[in-house]
mmCIF file of C-alpha atoms in Angstrom:
data_model
loop_
_atom_site.group_PDB
_atom_site.id
_atom_site.type_symbol
_atom_site.label_atom_id
_atom_site.label_comp_id
_atom_site.label_asym_id
_atom_site.label_seq_id
_atom_site.Cartn_x
_atom_site.Cartn_y
_atom_site.Cartn_z
ATOM 1 C CA MET A 10 -13.517 -15.688 -8.734
ATOM 2 C CA THR A 11 -11.744 -12.855 -6.897
ATOM 3 C CA GLY A 12 -9.109 -12.695 -9.612
ATOM 4 C CA ASP A 13 -11.906 -12.199 -12.106
ATOM 5 C CA LEU A 14 -13.316 -9.384 -9.943
ATOM 6 C CA MET A 15 -10.036 -7.468 -10.067
ATOM 7 C CA ARG A 16 -9.871 -7.926 -13.839
ATOM 8 C CA ARG A 17 -13.360 -6.467 -13.991
ATOM 9 C CA VAL A 18 -12.261 -3.520 -11.842
ATOM 10 C CA ALA A 19 -9.513 -2.885 -14.399
ATOM 11 C CA ASP A 20 -11.951 -3.232 -17.316
ATOM 12 C CA ALA A 21 -12.765 0.198 -18.765
ATOM 13 C CA ALA A 22 -16.390 -0.879 -19.159
ATOM 14 C CA ASN A 23 -16.729 -0.736 -15.366
ATOM 15 C CA ARG A 24 -14.853 2.506 -14.804
ATOM 16 C CA HIS A 25 -18.070 4.508 -14.360
ATOM 17 C CA ASP A 26 -19.064 2.444 -11.305
ATOM 18 C CA PRO A 27 -16.542 0.018 -9.789
ATOM 19 C CA PHE A 28 -18.146 0.126 -6.349
ATOM 20 C CA PRO A 29 -20.347 -2.989 -6.687
ATOM 21 C CA LEU A 30 -17.179 -4.902 -7.570
ATOM 22 C CA TYR A 31 -15.440 -3.536 -4.490
ATOM 23 C CA ALA A 32 -18.401 -4.717 -2.403
ATOM 24 C CA GLU A 33 -17.888 -8.220 -3.788
ATOM 25 C CA LEU A 34 -14.171 -8.040 -2.981
ATOM 26 C CA ARG A 35 -14.949 -7.022 0.618
ATOM 27 C CA LYS A 36 -16.837 -10.279 1.200
ATOM 28 C CA ASP A 37 -13.489 -12.016 1.736
ATOM 29 C CA ARG A 38 -10.995 -10.376 4.069
ATOM 30 C CA VAL A 39 -8.139 -11.531 1.837
ATOM 31 C CA ASN A 40 -8.601 -12.066 -1.890
ATOM 32 C CA VAL A 41 -6.059 -14.331 -3.557
ATOM 33 C CA LEU A 42 -5.716 -13.237 -7.178
ATOM 34 C CA ALA A 43 -4.895 -15.290 -10.244
ATOM 35 C CA ASP A 44 -1.350 -13.902 -10.506
ATOM 36 C CA GLY A 45 -0.534 -14.954 -6.936
ATOM 37 C CA SER A 46 -0.940 -11.483 -5.447
ATOM 38 C CA TYR A 47 -3.392 -10.451 -2.725
ATOM 39 C CA ALA A 48 -6.080 -7.753 -2.467
ATOM 40 C CA LEU A 49 -7.783 -6.429 0.667
ATOM 41 C CA GLY A 50 -10.734 -4.049 0.859
ATOM 42 C CA ARG A 51 -12.058 -3.972 4.414
ATOM 43 C CA TYR A 52 -11.404 -0.720 6.262
ATOM 44 C CA GLU A 53 -9.887 -2.246 9.385
ATOM 45 C CA ASP A 54 -7.467 -4.405 7.410
ATOM 46 C CA VAL A 55 -6.448 -1.711 4.920
ATOM 47 C CA VAL A 56 -5.716 0.811 7.693
ATOM 48 C CA ALA A 57 -3.742 -1.778 9.655
ATOM 49 C CA LEU A 58 -1.570 -2.642 6.652
ATOM 50 C CA LEU A 59 -1.034 1.010 5.703
ATOM 51 C CA HIS A 60 0.564 1.416 9.140
ATOM 52 C CA ASP A 61 2.339 -1.960 9.184
ATOM 53 C CA PRO A 62 6.142 -1.735 8.741
ATOM 54 C CA ARG A 63 6.038 -5.230 7.253
ATOM 55 C CA ILE A 64 4.347 -3.785 4.149
ATOM 56 C CA SER A 65 6.899 -2.342 1.745
ATOM 57 C CA SER A 66 6.440 0.199 -1.029
ATOM 58 C CA ASP A 67 9.633 -0.940 -2.777
ATOM 59 C CA PRO A 68 8.890 -3.385 -5.646
ATOM 60 C CA HIS A 69 12.435 -4.754 -5.387
ATOM 61 C CA ASN A 70 11.239 -6.738 -2.360
ATOM 62 C CA ALA A 71 8.733 -8.763 -4.384
ATOM 63 C CA THR A 72 9.541 -12.455 -4.875
ATOM 64 C CA ASP A 73 7.811 -12.317 -8.257
ATOM 65 C CA PRO A 74 7.688 -8.702 -9.466
ATOM 66 C CA GLY A 75 5.641 -9.650 -12.535
ATOM 67 C CA SER A 76 5.258 -6.590 -14.738
ATOM 68 C CA LEU A 77 6.427 -4.133 -12.061
ATOM 69 C CA THR A 78 8.942 -1.537 -13.203
ATOM 70 C CA MET A 79 12.202 -1.640 -11.241
ATOM 71 C CA VAL A 80 13.834 1.764 -10.753
ATOM 72 C CA ASP A 81 16.985 2.233 -8.710
ATOM 73 C CA ASP A 82 16.483 5.965 -8.136
ATOM 74 C CA ALA A 83 12.781 5.778 -7.284
ATOM 75 C CA PRO A 84 10.782 8.649 -5.749
ATOM 76 C CA PHE A 85 10.124 8.521 -2.030
ATOM 77 C CA ILE A 86 6.635 7.021 -2.457
ATOM 78 C CA GLU A 87 8.366 3.868 -3.748
ATOM 79 C CA ARG A 88 10.892 3.723 -0.925
ATOM 80 C CA ASP A 89 10.837 2.450 2.647
ATOM 81 C CA PRO A 90 12.345 3.991 5.763
ATOM 82 C CA PRO A 91 14.894 5.309 6.369
ATOM 83 C CA GLU A 92 15.347 6.658 2.809
ATOM 84 C CA HIS A 93 11.660 7.455 2.439
ATOM 85 C CA ASP A 94 11.683 9.442 5.671
ATOM 86 C CA ARG A 95 14.861 11.335 4.768
ATOM 87 C CA LEU A 96 13.674 12.425 1.307
ATOM 88 C CA ARG A 97 10.161 13.305 2.435
ATOM 89 C CA SER A 98 11.525 15.308 5.356
ATOM 90 C CA ILE A 99 13.777 17.346 3.064
ATOM 91 C CA ALA A 100 10.913 18.068 0.667
ATOM 92 C CA THR A 101 8.677 19.076 3.574
ATOM 93 C CA ARG A 102 11.112 21.825 4.621
ATOM 94 C CA TYR A 103 9.852 23.918 1.749
ATOM 95 C CA PHE A 104 6.215 22.803 1.627
ATOM 96 C CA GLY A 105 4.740 22.510 5.090
ATOM 97 C CA PRO A 106 5.272 22.533 8.838
ATOM 98 C CA PRO A 107 7.317 22.966 10.852
ATOM 99 C CA GLY A 108 9.554 24.998 8.541
ATOM 100 C CA ASN A 109 6.822 26.460 6.317
ATOM 101 C CA ALA A 110 3.607 26.068 8.269
ATOM 102 C CA GLY A 111 1.735 28.748 6.336
ATOM 103 C CA MET A 112 2.972 28.065 2.839
ATOM 104 C CA VAL A 113 -0.052 26.180 1.514
ATOM 105 C CA SER A 114 -2.681 28.312 3.247
ATOM 106 C CA GLY A 115 -0.839 31.365 1.963
ATOM 107 C CA MET A 116 -1.442 30.186 -1.601
ATOM 108 C CA GLU A 117 -5.224 30.410 -1.263
ATOM 109 C CA PRO A 118 -5.549 33.983 -2.611
ATOM 110 C CA GLU A 119 -3.551 33.032 -5.716
ATOM 111 C CA ILE A 120 -5.654 29.888 -6.162
ATOM 112 C CA ARG A 121 -8.807 31.998 -5.969
ATOM 113 C CA ARG A 122 -7.424 34.280 -8.684
ATOM 114 C CA PHE A 123 -6.697 31.279 -10.900
ATOM 115 C CA VAL A 124 -10.195 29.906 -10.298
ATOM 116 C CA ASP A 125 -11.871 33.247 -11.006
ATOM 117 C CA ALA A 126 -9.951 33.626 -14.255
ATOM 118 C CA LEU A 127 -10.899 30.122 -15.399
ATOM 119 C CA ALA A 128 -14.558 30.696 -14.545
ATOM 120 C CA ASP A 129 -14.539 34.080 -16.315
ATOM 121 C CA ALA A 130 -13.234 32.361 -19.451
ATOM 122 C CA LEU A 131 -16.139 29.897 -19.647
ATOM 123 C CA PRO A 132 -18.793 30.542 -22.318
ATOM 124 C CA GLY A 133 -21.481 32.999 -21.247
ATOM 125 C CA SER A 134 -24.097 30.285 -21.741
ATOM 126 C CA GLY A 135 -24.490 26.909 -23.396
ATOM 127 C CA GLN A 136 -22.057 24.092 -22.721
ATOM 128 C CA ALA A 137 -18.511 23.674 -21.401
ATOM 129 C CA ASP A 138 -16.159 20.791 -20.679
ATOM 130 C CA LEU A 139 -15.315 21.270 -17.014
ATOM 131 C CA VAL A 140 -12.283 18.994 -17.268
ATOM 132 C CA ASP A 141 -10.551 20.776 -20.146
ATOM 133 C CA ARG A 142 -11.698 24.272 -19.197
ATOM 134 C CA PHE A 143 -11.529 24.077 -15.413
ATOM 135 C CA ALA A 144 -10.453 20.952 -13.522
ATOM 136 C CA TYR A 145 -7.248 20.391 -15.489
ATOM 137 C CA PRO A 146 -5.777 23.899 -15.943
ATOM 138 C CA LEU A 147 -5.996 24.931 -12.288
ATOM 139 C CA PRO A 148 -3.744 22.328 -10.613
ATOM 140 C CA VAL A 149 -1.318 22.475 -13.555
ATOM 141 C CA SER A 150 -0.875 26.207 -13.064
ATOM 142 C CA VAL A 151 -0.670 25.871 -9.276
ATOM 143 C CA ILE A 152 1.923 23.091 -9.161
ATOM 144 C CA CYS A 153 4.020 24.642 -11.912
ATOM 145 C CA GLY A 154 4.009 27.954 -10.069
ATOM 146 C CA LEU A 155 4.849 26.269 -6.776
ATOM 147 C CA LEU A 156 7.827 24.419 -8.208
ATOM 148 C CA GLY A 157 9.075 27.197 -10.475
ATOM 149 C CA VAL A 158 8.203 25.804 -13.920
ATOM 150 C CA PRO A 159 8.024 28.691 -16.435
ATOM 151 C CA GLU A 160 4.504 29.325 -17.721
ATOM 152 C CA HIS A 161 5.557 28.871 -21.351
ATOM 153 C CA ASP A 162 6.650 25.286 -20.558
ATOM 154 C CA GLU A 163 3.274 24.212 -19.132
ATOM 155 C CA PRO A 164 1.921 22.758 -22.440
ATOM 156 C CA GLN A 165 4.968 20.494 -22.793
ATOM 157 C CA PHE A 166 4.653 19.491 -19.171
ATOM 158 C CA ARG A 167 0.993 18.579 -19.723
ATOM 159 C CA SER A 168 1.889 16.379 -22.697
ATOM 160 C CA TRP A 169 4.539 14.514 -20.723
ATOM 161 C CA THR A 170 2.226 14.042 -17.759
ATOM 162 C CA GLU A 171 -0.572 12.612 -19.894
ATOM 163 C CA GLY A 172 1.865 10.115 -21.401
ATOM 164 C CA ILE A 173 3.097 9.050 -17.970
ATOM 165 C CA VAL A 174 -0.378 8.646 -16.453
ATOM 166 C CA LYS A 175 -1.766 6.694 -19.427
ATOM 167 C CA GLY A 176 1.081 4.199 -19.028
ATOM 168 C CA LEU A 177 0.750 3.654 -15.286
ATOM 169 C CA ASP A 178 -1.689 0.751 -15.646
ATOM 170 C CA ALA A 179 -0.738 -0.250 -19.165
ATOM 171 C CA ALA A 180 -1.032 -4.003 -18.602
ATOM 172 C CA ALA A 181 -4.827 -3.686 -18.324
ATOM 173 C CA GLN A 182 -5.203 -1.539 -21.453
ATOM 174 C CA GLU A 183 -5.135 -2.019 -25.206
ATOM 175 C CA GLY A 184 -1.813 -1.223 -26.869
ATOM 176 C CA ALA A 185 0.083 -1.852 -23.633
ATOM 177 C CA ALA A 186 3.523 -1.973 -25.271
ATOM 178 C CA ASP A 187 3.062 1.420 -26.937
ATOM 179 C CA LEU A 188 1.713 2.948 -23.738
ATOM 180 C CA VAL A 189 4.702 1.694 -21.746
ATOM 181 C CA ARG A 190 7.139 2.963 -24.376
ATOM 182 C CA ARG A 191 5.476 6.390 -24.406
ATOM 183 C CA ARG A 192 5.412 6.471 -20.598
ATOM 184 C CA ASP A 193 9.130 5.718 -20.377
ATOM 185 C CA GLU A 194 9.942 8.328 -23.018
ATOM 186 C CA CYS A 195 7.938 10.972 -21.182
ATOM 187 C CA GLU A 196 9.488 10.129 -17.823
ATOM 188 C CA ALA A 197 12.998 10.336 -19.300
ATOM 189 C CA ALA A 198 12.278 13.661 -21.012
ATOM 190 C CA MET A 199 10.702 15.168 -17.907
ATOM 191 C CA PHE A 200 13.587 13.952 -15.738
ATOM 192 C CA VAL A 201 16.100 15.737 -17.968
ATOM 193 C CA TYR A 202 13.917 18.851 -18.035
ATOM 194 C CA VAL A 203 13.587 19.013 -14.240
ATOM 195 C CA ARG A 204 17.291 18.341 -13.728
ATOM 196 C CA ASP A 205 18.187 21.195 -16.087
ATOM 197 C CA LEU A 206 15.579 23.461 -14.493
ATOM 198 C CA ALA A 207 17.106 22.845 -11.060
ATOM 199 C CA SER A 208 20.489 23.829 -12.490
ATOM 200 C CA LYS A 209 19.002 27.081 -13.791
ATOM 201 C CA HIS A 210 17.495 27.781 -10.391
ATOM 202 C CA ARG A 211 20.918 27.375 -8.788
ATOM 203 C CA GLN A 212 22.171 30.182 -11.015
ATOM 204 C CA GLN A 213 19.034 32.317 -10.688
ATOM 205 C CA PRO A 214 17.063 31.559 -7.512
ATOM 206 C CA ASP A 215 13.439 32.688 -7.598
ATOM 207 C CA GLY A 216 12.042 31.525 -4.257
ATOM 208 C CA SER A 217 10.073 28.605 -5.738
ATOM 209 C CA MET A 218 10.099 25.229 -4.035
ATOM 210 C CA LEU A 219 12.441 23.704 -6.618
ATOM 211 C CA SER A 220 14.738 26.714 -6.375
ATOM 212 C CA ARG A 221 14.907 26.458 -2.597
ATOM 213 C CA LEU A 222 15.578 22.720 -2.738
ATOM 214 C CA ALA A 223 18.296 23.255 -5.342
ATOM 215 C CA ASN A 224 19.985 25.889 -3.164
ATOM 216 C CA ASP A 225 19.521 24.081 0.133
ATOM 217 C CA ASP A 226 22.632 24.446 2.305
ATOM 218 C CA SER A 227 21.431 22.231 5.168
ATOM 219 C CA ALA A 228 23.520 19.365 6.484
ATOM 220 C CA ASP A 229 21.373 16.789 4.662
ATOM 221 C CA VAL A 230 20.314 17.668 1.120
ATOM 222 C CA MET A 231 19.088 15.786 -1.938
ATOM 223 C CA THR A 232 21.481 14.645 -4.600
ATOM 224 C CA GLU A 233 20.943 15.945 -8.124
ATOM 225 C CA VAL A 234 19.152 12.713 -9.068
ATOM 226 C CA GLU A 235 17.013 12.704 -5.904
ATOM 227 C CA LEU A 236 16.011 16.316 -6.520
ATOM 228 C CA ALA A 237 14.979 15.601 -10.116
ATOM 229 C CA THR A 238 13.086 12.448 -9.119
ATOM 230 C CA THR A 239 11.272 14.191 -6.269
ATOM 231 C CA SER A 240 10.351 17.157 -8.457
ATOM 232 C CA LEU A 241 9.038 14.857 -11.181
ATOM 233 C CA LEU A 242 6.897 13.071 -8.585
ATOM 234 C CA LEU A 243 5.463 16.323 -7.254
ATOM 235 C CA LEU A 244 4.766 17.663 -10.736
ATOM 236 C CA VAL A 245 2.846 14.574 -11.815
ATOM 237 C CA ALA A 246 1.150 13.576 -8.563
ATOM 238 C CA GLY A 247 0.706 17.193 -7.507
ATOM 239 C CA HIS A 248 -1.851 17.845 -10.185
ATOM 240 C CA GLU A 249 -3.191 14.532 -11.471
ATOM 241 C CA THR A 250 -5.083 13.559 -8.328
ATOM 242 C CA THR A 251 -6.470 17.092 -7.939
ATOM 243 C CA VAL A 252 -7.821 17.041 -11.494
ATOM 244 C CA ASN A 253 -9.745 13.876 -10.641
ATOM 245 C CA LEU A 254 -10.865 15.162 -7.236
ATOM 246 C CA THR A 255 -12.313 18.323 -8.780
ATOM 247 C CA ALA A 256 -13.892 16.517 -11.752
ATOM 248 C CA ASN A 257 -15.353 13.754 -9.569
ATOM 249 C CA GLY A 258 -16.596 16.436 -7.202
ATOM 250 C CA ALA A 259 -18.325 18.422 -9.936
ATOM 251 C CA LEU A 260 -19.909 15.237 -11.271
ATOM 252 C CA THR A 261 -21.186 14.252 -7.821
ATOM 253 C CA LEU A 262 -22.638 17.704 -7.167
ATOM 254 C CA LEU A 263 -24.420 17.699 -10.514
ATOM 255 C CA ARG A 264 -25.914 14.323 -9.630
ATOM 256 C CA HIS A 265 -27.055 15.759 -6.266
ATOM 257 C CA PRO A 266 -28.551 19.200 -7.061
ATOM 258 C CA TRP A 267 -29.559 19.731 -3.420
ATOM 259 C CA ALA A 268 -25.866 19.684 -2.485
ATOM 260 C CA LEU A 269 -25.050 22.148 -5.249
ATOM 261 C CA ASP A 270 -27.755 24.493 -3.973
ATOM 262 C CA ARG A 271 -26.550 24.244 -0.391
ATOM 263 C CA LEU A 272 -22.921 24.912 -1.365
ATOM 264 C CA ARG A 273 -24.071 27.970 -3.294
ATOM 265 C CA GLY A 274 -25.627 29.364 -0.128
ATOM 266 C CA GLU A 275 -23.039 28.048 2.362
ATOM 267 C CA PRO A 276 -19.502 28.361 0.927
ATOM 268 C CA ASP A 277 -17.917 27.108 4.165
ATOM 269 C CA TRP A 278 -19.752 23.809 3.648
ATOM 270 C CA ALA A 279 -17.068 23.104 1.031
ATOM 271 C CA ILE A 280 -14.812 21.805 3.818
ATOM 272 C CA PRO A 281 -16.879 18.761 4.897
ATOM 273 C CA LEU A 282 -18.133 18.422 1.322
ATOM 274 C CA VAL A 283 -14.632 17.773 -0.023
ATOM 275 C CA GLU A 284 -13.933 15.293 2.778
ATOM 276 C CA GLU A 285 -17.039 13.318 1.792
ATOM 277 C CA LEU A 286 -16.022 13.464 -1.862
ATOM 278 C CA LEU A 287 -12.665 11.958 -0.906
ATOM 279 C CA ARG A 288 -14.545 9.079 0.702
ATOM 280 C CA PHE A 289 -17.367 8.710 -1.812
ATOM 281 C CA GLU A 290 -15.524 9.251 -5.150
ATOM 282 C CA PRO A 291 -11.801 9.194 -4.351
ATOM 283 C CA PRO A 292 -9.328 10.155 -7.086
ATOM 284 C CA VAL A 293 -6.995 7.279 -6.094
ATOM 285 C CA GLN A 294 -8.906 4.006 -6.030
ATOM 286 C CA TYR A 295 -6.290 1.633 -4.721
ATOM 287 C CA LEU A 296 -2.591 1.195 -3.999
ATOM 288 C CA PRO A 297 -1.136 -1.653 -6.046
ATOM 289 C CA ASN A 298 2.283 -3.217 -5.775
ATOM 290 C CA ARG A 299 2.859 -3.169 -2.040
ATOM 291 C CA VAL A 300 5.029 -6.078 -0.880
ATOM 292 C CA ALA A 301 4.967 -8.200 2.289
ATOM 293 C CA LEU A 302 8.371 -8.158 4.021
ATOM 294 C CA ALA A 303 7.360 -11.090 6.254
ATOM 295 C CA ASP A 304 4.565 -13.600 6.521
ATOM 296 C CA ILE A 305 1.479 -11.610 7.568
ATOM 297 C CA GLU A 306 -1.647 -13.271 8.952
ATOM 298 C CA VAL A 307 -4.993 -11.597 8.218
ATOM 299 C CA GLY A 308 -8.229 -13.311 9.214
ATOM 300 C CA GLY A 309 -6.662 -16.756 9.162
ATOM 301 C CA THR A 310 -4.958 -16.281 5.769
ATOM 302 C CA ILE A 311 -1.181 -15.994 5.518
ATOM 303 C CA ILE A 312 0.145 -13.424 3.062
ATOM 304 C CA PRO A 313 3.628 -14.826 2.449
ATOM 305 C CA ARG A 314 6.834 -12.855 2.492
ATOM 306 C CA GLY A 315 7.584 -11.371 -0.924
ATOM 307 C CA ALA A 316 3.943 -11.434 -2.063
ATOM 308 C CA ARG A 317 2.487 -8.424 -3.859
ATOM 309 C CA VAL A 318 -0.432 -6.757 -2.091
ATOM 310 C CA THR A 319 -3.108 -4.352 -3.358
ATOM 311 C CA LEU A 320 -4.838 -2.126 -0.800
ATOM 312 C CA LEU A 321 -8.298 -1.127 -2.021
ATOM 313 C CA LEU A 322 -8.721 2.376 -0.591
ATOM 314 C CA ALA A 323 -12.016 3.081 -2.352
ATOM 315 C CA ALA A 324 -13.481 -0.215 -1.147
ATOM 316 C CA ALA A 325 -12.366 0.462 2.430
ATOM 317 C CA SER A 326 -13.899 3.940 2.385
ATOM 318 C CA ARG A 327 -17.275 2.371 1.577
ATOM 319 C CA ASP A 328 -17.023 -0.442 4.111
ATOM 320 C CA PRO A 329 -20.403 -0.703 5.904
ATOM 321 C CA GLU A 330 -18.595 -1.985 8.997
ATOM 322 C CA ARG A 331 -16.966 1.455 9.282
ATOM 323 C CA PHE A 332 -19.375 3.893 7.595
ATOM 324 C CA ALA A 333 -23.148 3.882 8.039
ATOM 325 C CA ASP A 334 -25.019 3.765 4.734
ATOM 326 C CA PRO A 335 -21.688 4.016 2.867
ATOM 327 C CA ASP A 336 -23.132 4.296 -0.655
ATOM 328 C CA ARG A 337 -25.012 7.471 0.273
ATOM 329 C CA PHE A 338 -23.374 10.834 -0.407
ATOM 330 C CA ASP A 339 -23.536 12.663 2.925
ATOM 331 C CA PRO A 340 -21.178 15.627 3.521
ATOM 332 C CA ASP A 341 -22.557 15.970 7.065
ATOM 333 C CA ARG A 342 -21.345 12.469 7.889
ATOM 334 C CA PRO A 343 -19.704 12.418 11.361
ATOM 335 C CA ASP A 344 -16.306 10.861 12.053
ATOM 336 C CA ASN A 345 -15.375 10.731 8.388
ATOM 337 C CA GLU A 346 -11.911 9.168 8.553
ATOM 338 C CA HIS A 347 -11.801 8.281 4.870
ATOM 339 C CA LEU A 348 -8.755 6.922 3.046
ATOM 340 C CA GLY A 349 -8.949 9.324 0.126
ATOM 341 C CA PHE A 350 -5.379 10.455 0.788
ATOM 342 C CA GLY A 351 -4.184 7.122 2.157
ATOM 343 C CA SER A 352 -2.808 6.811 5.686
ATOM 344 C CA GLY A 353 0.445 6.073 7.456
ATOM 345 C CA ILE A 354 3.910 7.208 6.387
ATOM 346 C CA HIS A 355 2.850 7.496 2.735
ATOM 347 C CA TYR A 356 -0.101 9.785 3.458
ATOM 348 C CA CYS A 357 -0.512 12.082 0.451
ATOM 349 C CA PHE A 358 2.226 14.723 0.547
ATOM 350 C CA GLY A 359 0.097 17.291 -1.289
ATOM 351 C CA ALA A 360 -3.181 16.725 0.598
ATOM 352 C CA PRO A 361 -3.392 20.248 2.110
ATOM 353 C CA LEU A 362 -2.968 21.856 -1.311
ATOM 354 C CA ALA A 363 -5.430 19.498 -3.023
ATOM 355 C CA ARG A 364 -8.050 20.243 -0.374
ATOM 356 C CA ILE A 365 -7.840 24.004 -0.908
ATOM 357 C CA GLU A 366 -7.923 23.688 -4.697
ATOM 358 C CA ALA A 367 -11.006 21.459 -4.597
ATOM 359 C CA GLN A 368 -12.822 23.601 -2.021
ATOM 360 C CA VAL A 369 -12.258 26.815 -3.972
ATOM 361 C CA SER A 370 -13.020 25.236 -7.370
ATOM 362 C CA LEU A 371 -16.280 23.565 -6.429
ATOM 363 C CA THR A 372 -17.546 26.617 -4.559
ATOM 364 C CA ALA A 373 -16.857 28.745 -7.645
ATOM 365 C CA LEU A 374 -18.676 26.336 -9.952
ATOM 366 C CA ALA A 375 -21.691 26.320 -7.631
ATOM 367 C CA SER A 376 -21.844 30.112 -7.543
ATOM 368 C CA ARG A 377 -21.045 30.893 -11.195
ATOM 369 C CA LEU A 378 -23.107 28.406 -13.239
ATOM 370 C CA ALA A 379 -26.861 29.018 -13.472
ATOM 371 C CA ASN A 380 -28.909 25.809 -13.605
ATOM 372 C CA PRO A 381 -26.027 23.459 -14.516
ATOM 373 C CA ARG A 382 -26.821 19.920 -15.663
ATOM 374 C CA LEU A 383 -24.878 17.027 -17.101
ATOM 375 C CA ALA A 384 -24.814 16.611 -20.865
ATOM 376 C CA ASP A 385 -23.611 12.994 -20.523
ATOM 377 C CA ASP A 386 -24.059 10.655 -17.593
ATOM 378 C CA PRO A 387 -21.958 8.687 -17.118
ATOM 379 C CA PRO A 388 -19.220 10.745 -18.731
ATOM 380 C CA PRO A 389 -16.249 9.120 -20.486
ATOM 381 C CA TYR A 390 -13.535 8.049 -18.064
ATOM 382 C CA ARG A 391 -9.761 7.955 -18.205
ATOM 383 C CA PRO A 392 -8.271 4.531 -18.896
ATOM 384 C CA SER A 393 -6.577 4.195 -15.507
ATOM 385 C CA PRO A 394 -8.444 2.111 -12.903
ATOM 386 C CA VAL A 395 -6.133 3.483 -10.183
ATOM 387 C CA LEU A 396 -6.315 7.230 -10.910
ATOM 388 C CA ARG A 397 -10.032 7.363 -11.654
ATOM 389 C CA GLY A 398 -11.786 10.406 -13.071
ATOM 390 C CA PRO A 399 -13.683 11.662 -16.134
ATOM 391 C CA THR A 400 -11.783 12.407 -19.327
ATOM 392 C CA HIS A 401 -14.402 15.037 -20.134
ATOM 393 C CA LEU A 402 -17.301 16.483 -18.178
ATOM 394 C CA HIS A 403 -19.672 18.308 -20.504
ATOM 395 C CA VAL A 404 -22.074 20.537 -18.596
ATOM 396 C CA THR A 405 -24.944 22.610 -19.972
ATOM 397 C CA TYR A 406 -26.017 25.775 -18.122
ATOM 398 C CA ASP A 407 -28.293 28.743 -18.713
ATOM 399 C CA ARG A 408 -25.740 31.469 -18.170
ATOM 400 C CA LEU A 409 -22.469 32.349 -16.468
ATOM 401 C CA LEU A 410 -23.186 34.409 -13.365
ATOM 402 C CA PRO A 411 -21.003 37.363 -12.288
ATOM 403 C CA ARG A 412 -18.673 37.067 -9.341
#
């Protein structure tokens, strides 16, 4: 039964509303799936395992890896300590505290300029696709600028990224073999591109994050392969989740016009609003392919060493044992320790940047679109059950308001 529930979560027909299925999965503390793996969706258990050193992010530790892709030079999100900690620490030197405490907050004026330009380019009235015209271009421009990708290469980067993301959950989709082949081709091409770009930055430093990593003269630095792999991770993950956060946020606001009105009058309300969006409609639904490094007992069930484990973040963030009235959208919710960015050592590296992008974007949409309403509800969704968000979000409005 629980195995069937996870298949239904992966079914595109349920992408518009997987939350009733997550509620069913929460009924059992540990769900044993048909392929021998395990899924957990209660808040207390998911948080505990996110912080448990006996849970590995390295698929090489699985007794039966199934369809998991084995990569020797994996990014740090697929590594365990101490290598995870070393690589993440090096990347953090040029992204956040303590070395660059004001880097992300210092990008806010540039993000606002990007957002204003995208809003200005929307039709003066009528209809617009807020994914193609707004939610997608912003994080692409921001992450490319941050890492030092030339503007003229952004279209190629977008094509590669789409190919990679579509192939992430290929086993649950039609044409799986073609999706996997395209994913692997895109990853290989982007790896070569980033490696060559790092080489160019060594010759001509420009102050970007990739340039600074490539010219790092610290005692511990990334190898050429580690630098390319880390940059590829940041390029893909650094925009894909933000696209979904912004699109899911716009969709939720349009479904709750009172919230749209309040945001229009109280721009600072964007801060708790985005936190509630991360709980209510998170861009990352669950973390598959974790592995137990030892026998782990949860609620009387033993998850054996080597077993694959899925942590259902979206289910945990709507657990009624942790959140009162969890299926209600409430940005004023107190003590909102959601799992929208995960938790533990693999907490989302780009969370501070994603927060600012979403806050600025949604505030701009609230203030610039007069009488916006959904053209389609539910909208079409991307094929991935893990990285969940609309493919398109067509919105009709009376007119585009001035800044």
